mmCIF file of N, CA and C in Angstrom:
data_model
loop_
_atom_site.group_PDB
_atom_site.id
_atom_site.type_symbol
_atom_site.label_atom_id
_atom_site.label_comp_id
_atom_site.label_asym_id
_atom_site.label_seq_id
_atom_site.Cartn_x
_atom_site.Cartn_y
_atom_site.Cartn_z
ATOM 1 N N LYS A 1 35.786 -134.345 41.598
ATOM 2 C CA LYS A 1 34.630 -133.334 41.804
ATOM 3 C C LYS A 1 33.951 -132.722 42.961
ATOM 4 N N TRP A 2 33.896 -133.199 43.907
ATOM 5 C CA TRP A 2 33.273 -133.039 44.988
ATOM 6 C C TRP A 2 34.122 -131.887 45.436
ATOM 7 N N GLU A 3 35.395 -131.682 45.365
ATOM 8 C CA GLU A 3 36.205 -130.894 45.712
ATOM 9 C C GLU A 3 36.553 -130.954 47.427
ATOM 10 N N LEU A 4 36.780 -132.481 46.955
ATOM 11 C CA LEU A 4 37.222 -133.261 48.425
ATOM 12 C C LEU A 4 38.846 -133.207 48.567
ATOM 13 N N ILE A 5 39.775 -133.566 49.724
ATOM 14 C CA ILE A 5 41.279 -133.844 49.742
ATOM 15 C C ILE A 5 40.635 -135.201 50.629
ATOM 16 N N VAL A 6 41.410 -136.244 49.555
ATOM 17 C CA VAL A 6 40.835 -137.835 50.212
ATOM 18 C C VAL A 6 42.481 -138.579 50.698
ATOM 19 N N ASP A 7 42.418 -138.997 51.639
ATOM 20 C CA ASP A 7 43.528 -139.521 52.644
ATOM 21 C C ASP A 7 42.782 -141.766 52.310
ATOM 22 N N VAL A 8 43.270 -142.245 52.187
ATOM 23 C CA VAL A 8 43.231 -143.741 52.469
ATOM 24 C C VAL A 8 43.874 -144.610 52.938
ATOM 25 N N ALA A 9 43.079 -145.219 54.411
ATOM 26 C CA ALA A 9 44.003 -146.052 54.550
ATOM 27 C C ALA A 9 43.148 -147.528 54.272
ATOM 28 N N HIS A 10 44.235 -148.677 54.145
ATOM 29 C CA HIS A 10 44.126 -150.046 53.017
ATOM 30 C C HIS A 10 43.898 -151.092 54.767
ATOM 31 N N ASN A 11 44.095 -150.822 55.873
ATOM 32 C CA ASN A 11 43.597 -151.404 56.834
ATOM 33 C C ASN A 11 42.776 -150.644 58.410
ATOM 34 N N GLY A 12 42.443 -150.659 59.022
ATOM 35 C CA GLY A 12 41.857 -150.531 60.047
ATOM 36 C C GLY A 12 42.716 -149.921 61.206
ATOM 37 N N GLN A 13 43.751 -150.566 61.297
ATOM 38 C CA GLN A 13 44.788 -150.199 62.209
ATOM 39 C C GLN A 13 45.499 -148.807 61.752
ATOM 40 N N GLU A 14 45.672 -148.714 60.107
ATOM 41 C CA GLU A 14 46.399 -147.611 59.319
ATOM 42 C C GLU A 14 45.612 -146.445 59.549
ATOM 43 N N GLY A 15 44.280 -146.847 59.857
ATOM 44 C CA GLY A 15 43.063 -145.590 59.875
ATOM 45 C C GLY A 15 43.511 -144.960 61.157
ATOM 46 N N VAL A 16 43.237 -145.929 62.560
ATOM 47 C CA VAL A 16 43.655 -145.339 63.778
ATOM 48 C C VAL A 16 44.759 -144.584 63.721
ATOM 49 N N GLU A 17 46.200 -145.119 63.262
ATOM 50 C CA GLU A 17 47.390 -143.898 63.172
ATOM 51 C C GLU A 17 46.935 -142.729 62.248
ATOM 52 N N LYS A 18 46.553 -142.977 61.459
ATOM 53 C CA LYS A 18 46.704 -141.409 60.234
ATOM 54 C C LYS A 18 45.522 -140.405 61.466
ATOM 55 N N MET A 19 44.790 -141.508 61.983
ATOM 56 C CA MET A 19 43.581 -140.562 62.944
ATOM 57 C C MET A 19 44.522 -139.873 63.837
ATOM 58 N N GLN A 20 45.634 -140.404 64.521
ATOM 59 C CA GLN A 20 46.529 -139.885 65.602
ATOM 60 C C GLN A 20 47.409 -138.873 65.720
ATOM 61 N N SER A 21 48.081 -139.230 63.871
ATOM 62 C CA SER A 21 48.570 -138.300 63.469
ATOM 63 C C SER A 21 48.235 -136.942 62.524
ATOM 64 N N GLY A 22 47.118 -136.907 62.048
ATOM 65 C CA GLY A 22 46.563 -135.824 61.368
ATOM 66 C C GLY A 22 44.902 -135.560 61.910
ATOM 67 N N LYS A 23 44.809 -134.872 61.005
ATOM 68 C CA LYS A 23 43.546 -133.708 61.350
ATOM 69 C C LYS A 23 42.522 -133.876 59.987
ATOM 70 N N TYR A 24 41.897 -134.754 60.351
ATOM 71 C CA TYR A 24 40.389 -134.992 59.149
ATOM 72 C C TYR A 24 39.210 -134.392 59.461
ATOM 73 N N ASP A 25 38.572 -134.568 58.536
ATOM 74 C CA ASP A 25 36.791 -133.284 58.694
ATOM 75 C C ASP A 25 35.979 -134.764 59.008
ATOM 76 N N LEU A 26 35.886 -135.500 58.526
ATOM 77 C CA LEU A 26 35.150 -136.807 58.329
ATOM 78 C C LEU A 26 36.081 -138.060 57.999
ATOM 79 N N VAL A 27 35.532 -138.945 58.598
ATOM 80 C CA VAL A 27 36.096 -140.583 58.493
ATOM 81 C C VAL A 27 34.760 -141.492 56.985
ATOM 82 N N LEU A 28 35.184 -142.055 56.630
ATOM 83 C CA LEU A 28 34.060 -142.857 55.990
ATOM 84 C C LEU A 28 34.930 -144.546 56.342
ATOM 85 N N MET A 29 34.103 -144.916 57.078
ATOM 86 C CA MET A 29 34.835 -146.281 57.752
ATOM 87 C C MET A 29 34.538 -147.660 57.357
ATOM 88 N N ASP A 30 35.172 -148.564 56.638
ATOM 89 C CA ASP A 30 34.454 -149.386 56.035
ATOM 90 C C ASP A 30 34.583 -150.487 57.127
ATOM 91 N N LEU A 31 33.521 -151.097 57.425
ATOM 92 C CA LEU A 31 33.201 -152.077 58.891
ATOM 93 C C LEU A 31 34.065 -153.596 58.043
ATOM 94 N N GLN A 32 34.214 -153.360 57.138
ATOM 95 C CA GLN A 32 34.977 -155.241 56.929
ATOM 96 C C GLN A 32 36.312 -154.891 56.204
ATOM 97 N N MET A 33 37.633 -154.737 57.148
ATOM 98 C CA MET A 33 39.226 -154.670 56.557
ATOM 99 C C MET A 33 40.072 -155.214 57.290
ATOM 100 N N PRO A 34 40.594 -155.779 56.675
ATOM 101 C CA PRO A 34 41.456 -156.653 56.906
ATOM 102 C C PRO A 34 42.681 -155.916 58.461
ATOM 103 N N ILE A 35 43.281 -156.733 59.435
ATOM 104 C CA ILE A 35 43.832 -156.459 60.151
ATOM 105 C C ILE A 35 43.199 -155.957 61.578
ATOM 106 N N MET A 36 42.232 -155.125 61.515
ATOM 107 C CA MET A 36 41.666 -154.546 62.479
ATOM 108 C C MET A 36 40.306 -153.542 61.350
ATOM 109 N N ASP A 37 38.728 -154.369 62.057
ATOM 110 C CA ASP A 37 37.404 -154.172 61.219
ATOM 111 C C ASP A 37 37.505 -152.768 61.690
ATOM 112 N N GLY A 38 36.242 -151.841 61.240
ATOM 113 C CA GLY A 38 36.052 -150.703 61.105
ATOM 114 C C GLY A 38 35.377 -150.608 62.716
ATOM 115 N N TYR A 39 34.725 -151.621 63.375
ATOM 116 C CA TYR A 39 34.053 -151.248 64.486
ATOM 117 C C TYR A 39 34.955 -150.936 65.796
ATOM 118 N N LYS A 40 36.462 -151.531 65.456
ATOM 119 C CA LYS A 40 37.231 -151.781 66.651
ATOM 120 C C LYS A 40 38.028 -150.655 66.371
ATOM 121 N N ALA A 41 38.961 -150.315 65.067
ATOM 122 C CA ALA A 41 39.046 -149.392 64.641
ATOM 123 C C ALA A 41 38.576 -147.600 65.161
ATOM 124 N N THR A 42 37.241 -147.763 65.041
ATOM 125 C CA THR A 42 36.384 -146.539 65.778
ATOM 126 C C THR A 42 36.090 -146.728 67.027
ATOM 127 N N ARG A 43 36.379 -147.606 67.725
ATOM 128 C CA ARG A 43 36.102 -147.873 69.270
ATOM 129 C C ARG A 43 37.621 -147.003 69.664
ATOM 130 N N LYS A 44 38.788 -147.850 69.174
ATOM 131 C CA LYS A 44 39.722 -146.913 69.139
ATOM 132 C C LYS A 44 40.567 -145.467 68.869
ATOM 133 N N ILE A 45 39.452 -145.379 67.866
ATOM 134 C CA ILE A 45 39.508 -143.756 67.548
ATOM 135 C C ILE A 45 38.432 -142.821 68.831
ATOM 136 N N ARG A 46 37.758 -143.260 69.349
ATOM 137 C CA ARG A 46 36.817 -142.382 70.268
ATOM 138 C C ARG A 46 37.744 -142.448 71.615
ATOM 139 N N LEU A 47 38.788 -143.366 71.831
ATOM 140 C CA LEU A 47 39.307 -142.751 73.103
ATOM 141 C C LEU A 47 40.324 -141.623 72.914
ATOM 142 N N PHE A 48 40.314 -140.854 71.731
ATOM 143 C CA PHE A 48 40.635 -140.146 71.702
ATOM 144 C C PHE A 48 40.491 -139.281 70.682
ATOM 145 N N ASP A 49 38.987 -139.120 70.465
ATOM 146 C CA ASP A 49 39.206 -138.632 69.241
ATOM 147 C C ASP A 49 37.416 -138.857 69.440
ATOM 148 N N THR A 50 36.650 -137.614 69.823
ATOM 149 C CA THR A 50 35.466 -137.742 69.846
ATOM 150 C C THR A 50 34.449 -137.182 68.964
ATOM 151 N N ASN A 51 35.362 -136.039 68.489
ATOM 152 C CA ASN A 51 34.577 -135.419 67.813
ATOM 153 C C ASN A 51 34.156 -135.661 66.282
ATOM 154 N N THR A 52 35.690 -135.926 65.551
ATOM 155 C CA THR A 52 35.679 -136.251 64.257
ATOM 156 C C THR A 52 34.348 -136.969 63.333
ATOM 157 N N PRO A 53 33.177 -136.714 62.735
ATOM 158 C CA PRO A 53 32.409 -137.830 62.855
ATOM 159 C C PRO A 53 32.607 -139.074 61.402
ATOM 160 N N ILE A 54 32.035 -140.225 61.536
ATOM 161 C CA ILE A 54 32.671 -141.240 61.165
ATOM 162 C C ILE A 54 31.015 -141.693 60.877
ATOM 163 N N ILE A 55 31.939 -142.039 59.203
ATOM 164 C CA ILE A 55 30.491 -142.678 58.509
ATOM 165 C C ILE A 55 30.584 -144.051 58.086
ATOM 166 N N ALA A 56 29.781 -145.210 58.776
ATOM 167 C CA ALA A 56 29.837 -146.362 58.194
ATOM 168 C C ALA A 56 29.657 -147.126 57.021
ATOM 169 N N LEU A 57 30.402 -147.771 56.322
ATOM 170 C CA LEU A 57 30.058 -148.091 54.978
ATOM 171 C C LEU A 57 29.825 -149.579 55.364
ATOM 172 N N THR A 58 28.876 -150.072 54.953
ATOM 173 C CA THR A 58 28.357 -151.296 55.079
ATOM 174 C C THR A 58 27.591 -152.098 54.161
ATOM 175 N N ALA A 59 27.663 -153.073 53.792
ATOM 176 C CA ALA A 59 26.843 -154.232 52.817
ATOM 177 C C ALA A 59 25.409 -154.318 53.697
ATOM 178 N N SER A 60 25.511 -154.481 54.743
ATOM 179 C CA SER A 60 24.204 -154.849 55.244
ATOM 180 C C SER A 60 23.443 -153.815 56.298
ATOM 181 N N ALA A 61 22.277 -153.668 55.975
ATOM 182 C CA ALA A 61 20.955 -152.782 55.850
ATOM 183 C C ALA A 61 20.300 -153.758 57.271
ATOM 184 N N LEU A 62 20.690 -155.067 57.912
ATOM 185 C CA LEU A 62 20.196 -155.148 59.266
ATOM 186 C C LEU A 62 20.120 -154.359 59.960
ATOM 187 N N LEU A 63 19.010 -154.308 60.956
ATOM 188 C CA LEU A 63 19.055 -153.660 62.201
ATOM 189 C C LEU A 63 20.195 -153.800 63.114
ATOM 190 N N LYS A 64 20.660 -155.213 63.269
ATOM 191 C CA LYS A 64 21.369 -154.995 64.590
ATOM 192 C C LYS A 64 22.661 -154.824 64.084
ATOM 193 N N VAL A 65 23.281 -154.582 62.795
ATOM 194 C CA VAL A 65 24.674 -153.841 61.911
ATOM 195 C C VAL A 65 23.944 -152.032 62.193
ATOM 196 N N ARG A 66 22.989 -151.804 61.963
ATOM 197 C CA ARG A 66 23.159 -150.317 61.961
ATOM 198 C C ARG A 66 22.990 -150.280 63.789
ATOM 199 N N GLN A 67 22.604 -150.446 64.657
ATOM 200 C CA GLN A 67 22.586 -150.370 66.629
ATOM 201 C C GLN A 67 24.498 -150.852 66.447
ATOM 202 N N GLU A 68 25.147 -151.789 66.027
ATOM 203 C CA GLU A 68 26.386 -152.035 66.578
ATOM 204 C C GLU A 68 27.298 -150.603 65.653
ATOM 205 N N VAL A 69 26.876 -150.113 64.598
ATOM 206 C CA VAL A 69 27.632 -149.123 64.140
ATOM 207 C C VAL A 69 27.607 -147.907 65.547
ATOM 208 N N MET A 70 26.683 -147.704 65.611
ATOM 209 C CA MET A 70 26.029 -146.847 66.609
ATOM 210 C C MET A 70 26.472 -146.726 67.473
ATOM 211 N N ALA A 71 26.743 -148.265 68.200
ATOM 212 C CA ALA A 71 27.145 -148.438 70.004
ATOM 213 C C ALA A 71 28.527 -148.509 69.574
ATOM 214 N N ALA A 72 29.361 -148.463 68.811
ATOM 215 C CA ALA A 72 30.935 -148.506 68.053
ATOM 216 C C ALA A 72 31.291 -146.859 68.222
ATOM 217 N N GLY A 73 30.268 -145.801 67.960
ATOM 218 C CA GLY A 73 30.634 -144.633 68.359
ATOM 219 C C GLY A 73 30.773 -143.873 66.953
ATOM 220 N N MET A 74 30.367 -144.635 66.112
ATOM 221 C CA MET A 74 29.908 -144.274 64.699
ATOM 222 C C MET A 74 28.872 -143.081 64.667
ATOM 223 N N ASN A 75 29.071 -142.342 63.671
ATOM 224 C CA ASN A 75 27.273 -141.109 63.212
ATOM 225 C C ASN A 75 26.488 -141.039 62.788
ATOM 226 N N ASP A 76 26.766 -142.326 61.860
ATOM 227 C CA ASP A 76 26.068 -142.717 60.366
ATOM 228 C C ASP A 76 26.552 -143.527 59.755
ATOM 229 N N TYR A 77 25.838 -144.114 58.960
ATOM 230 C CA TYR A 77 25.744 -145.613 57.745
ATOM 231 C C TYR A 77 25.079 -145.060 56.735
ATOM 232 N N ILE A 78 26.232 -145.628 55.697
ATOM 233 C CA ILE A 78 25.579 -145.801 54.575
ATOM 234 C C ILE A 78 25.323 -147.394 53.995
ATOM 235 N N THR A 79 25.026 -148.021 52.869
ATOM 236 C CA THR A 79 24.860 -149.465 52.463
ATOM 237 C C THR A 79 25.574 -149.250 51.574
ATOM 238 N N LYS A 80 26.077 -149.935 51.229
ATOM 239 C CA LYS A 80 26.962 -150.779 49.736
ATOM 240 C C LYS A 80 26.172 -151.611 48.964
ATOM 241 N N PRO A 81 25.703 -151.106 47.895
ATOM 242 C CA PRO A 81 26.254 -150.349 46.852
ATOM 243 C C PRO A 81 25.761 -148.905 47.368
ATOM 244 N N PHE A 82 26.198 -148.096 47.244
ATOM 245 C CA PHE A 82 25.376 -146.573 47.940
ATOM 246 C C PHE A 82 25.480 -145.723 46.844
ATOM 247 N N ASP A 83 24.078 -144.809 46.790
ATOM 248 C CA ASP A 83 23.563 -144.066 45.769
ATOM 249 C C ASP A 83 24.588 -143.007 45.821
ATOM 250 N N PRO A 84 25.543 -142.158 45.116
ATOM 251 C CA PRO A 84 26.633 -141.042 45.413
ATOM 252 C C PRO A 84 25.749 -140.199 45.557
ATOM 253 N N SER A 85 24.725 -139.136 45.092
ATOM 254 C CA SER A 85 24.298 -138.226 46.033
ATOM 255 C C SER A 85 23.529 -138.372 47.439
ATOM 256 N N GLU A 86 23.608 -139.758 47.892
ATOM 257 C CA GLU A 86 23.435 -139.922 49.116
ATOM 258 C C GLU A 86 24.638 -139.880 49.776
ATOM 259 N N LEU A 87 25.450 -140.247 49.226
ATOM 260 C CA LEU A 87 27.121 -140.401 50.015
ATOM 261 C C LEU A 87 27.220 -138.669 50.360
ATOM 262 N N ARG A 88 27.128 -138.087 48.716
ATOM 263 C CA ARG A 88 27.692 -136.519 49.354
ATOM 264 C C ARG A 88 27.081 -136.005 50.040
ATOM 265 N N ARG A 89 25.047 -135.977 50.190
ATOM 266 C CA ARG A 89 24.555 -135.161 51.013
ATOM 267 C C ARG A 89 24.950 -135.170 52.615
ATOM 268 N N LYS A 90 25.597 -136.841 52.677
ATOM 269 C CA LYS A 90 25.576 -137.133 54.166
ATOM 270 C C LYS A 90 27.359 -136.734 54.637
ATOM 271 N N ILE A 91 27.887 -136.352 53.370
ATOM 272 C CA ILE A 91 29.339 -135.821 53.519
ATOM 273 C C ILE A 91 29.125 -134.619 54.179
ATOM 274 N N ALA A 92 28.149 -133.852 53.152
ATOM 275 C CA ALA A 92 27.722 -132.339 53.397
ATOM 276 C C ALA A 92 27.642 -131.809 54.620
ATOM 277 N N LEU A 93 26.674 -132.779 54.906
ATOM 278 C CA LEU A 93 25.843 -132.419 56.082
ATOM 279 C C LEU A 93 27.113 -132.480 57.678
ATOM 280 N N TYR A 94 27.683 -133.512 57.435
ATOM 281 C CA TYR A 94 28.697 -133.941 58.341
ATOM 282 C C TYR A 94 30.182 -132.700 58.534
ATOM 283 N N ILE A 95 29.944 -132.575 57.324
ATOM 284 C CA ILE A 95 31.432 -131.241 57.380
ATOM 285 C C ILE A 95 30.796 -129.772 57.451
ATOM 286 N N LYS A 96 29.680 -129.259 57.635
ATOM 287 C CA LYS A 96 28.927 -128.517 57.226
ATOM 288 C C LYS A 96 28.821 -128.345 59.282
ATOM 289 N N ASN A 97 28.255 -129.298 59.675
ATOM 290 C CA ASN A 97 28.046 -128.911 61.419
ATOM 291 C C ASN A 97 29.442 -129.357 62.043
ATOM 292 N N HIS A 98 30.522 -129.586 61.470
ATOM 293 C CA HIS A 98 32.054 -129.940 61.970
ATOM 294 C C HIS A 98 32.684 -129.080 62.158
#
């Protein structure tokens, strides 16, 4: 409905590999993934891509988690369960500015 083309990585390592081999306008990064979590995946992505916006998806609204998200190199975060209108607004903001 949002007229977006979506690609899915099933774990952090796969996400890093997809970013190395493709061009993406934005990444929604789950922090809790098998093989490699979202923090480590983001740090690896930032070694070769500092421009693509990365938005964390997290179940925690704790300040510590928000600080860790930003320290890992992510641009923003959204807490789960998320409000679809908030997610859409953030996607539009980062794609527009990218």
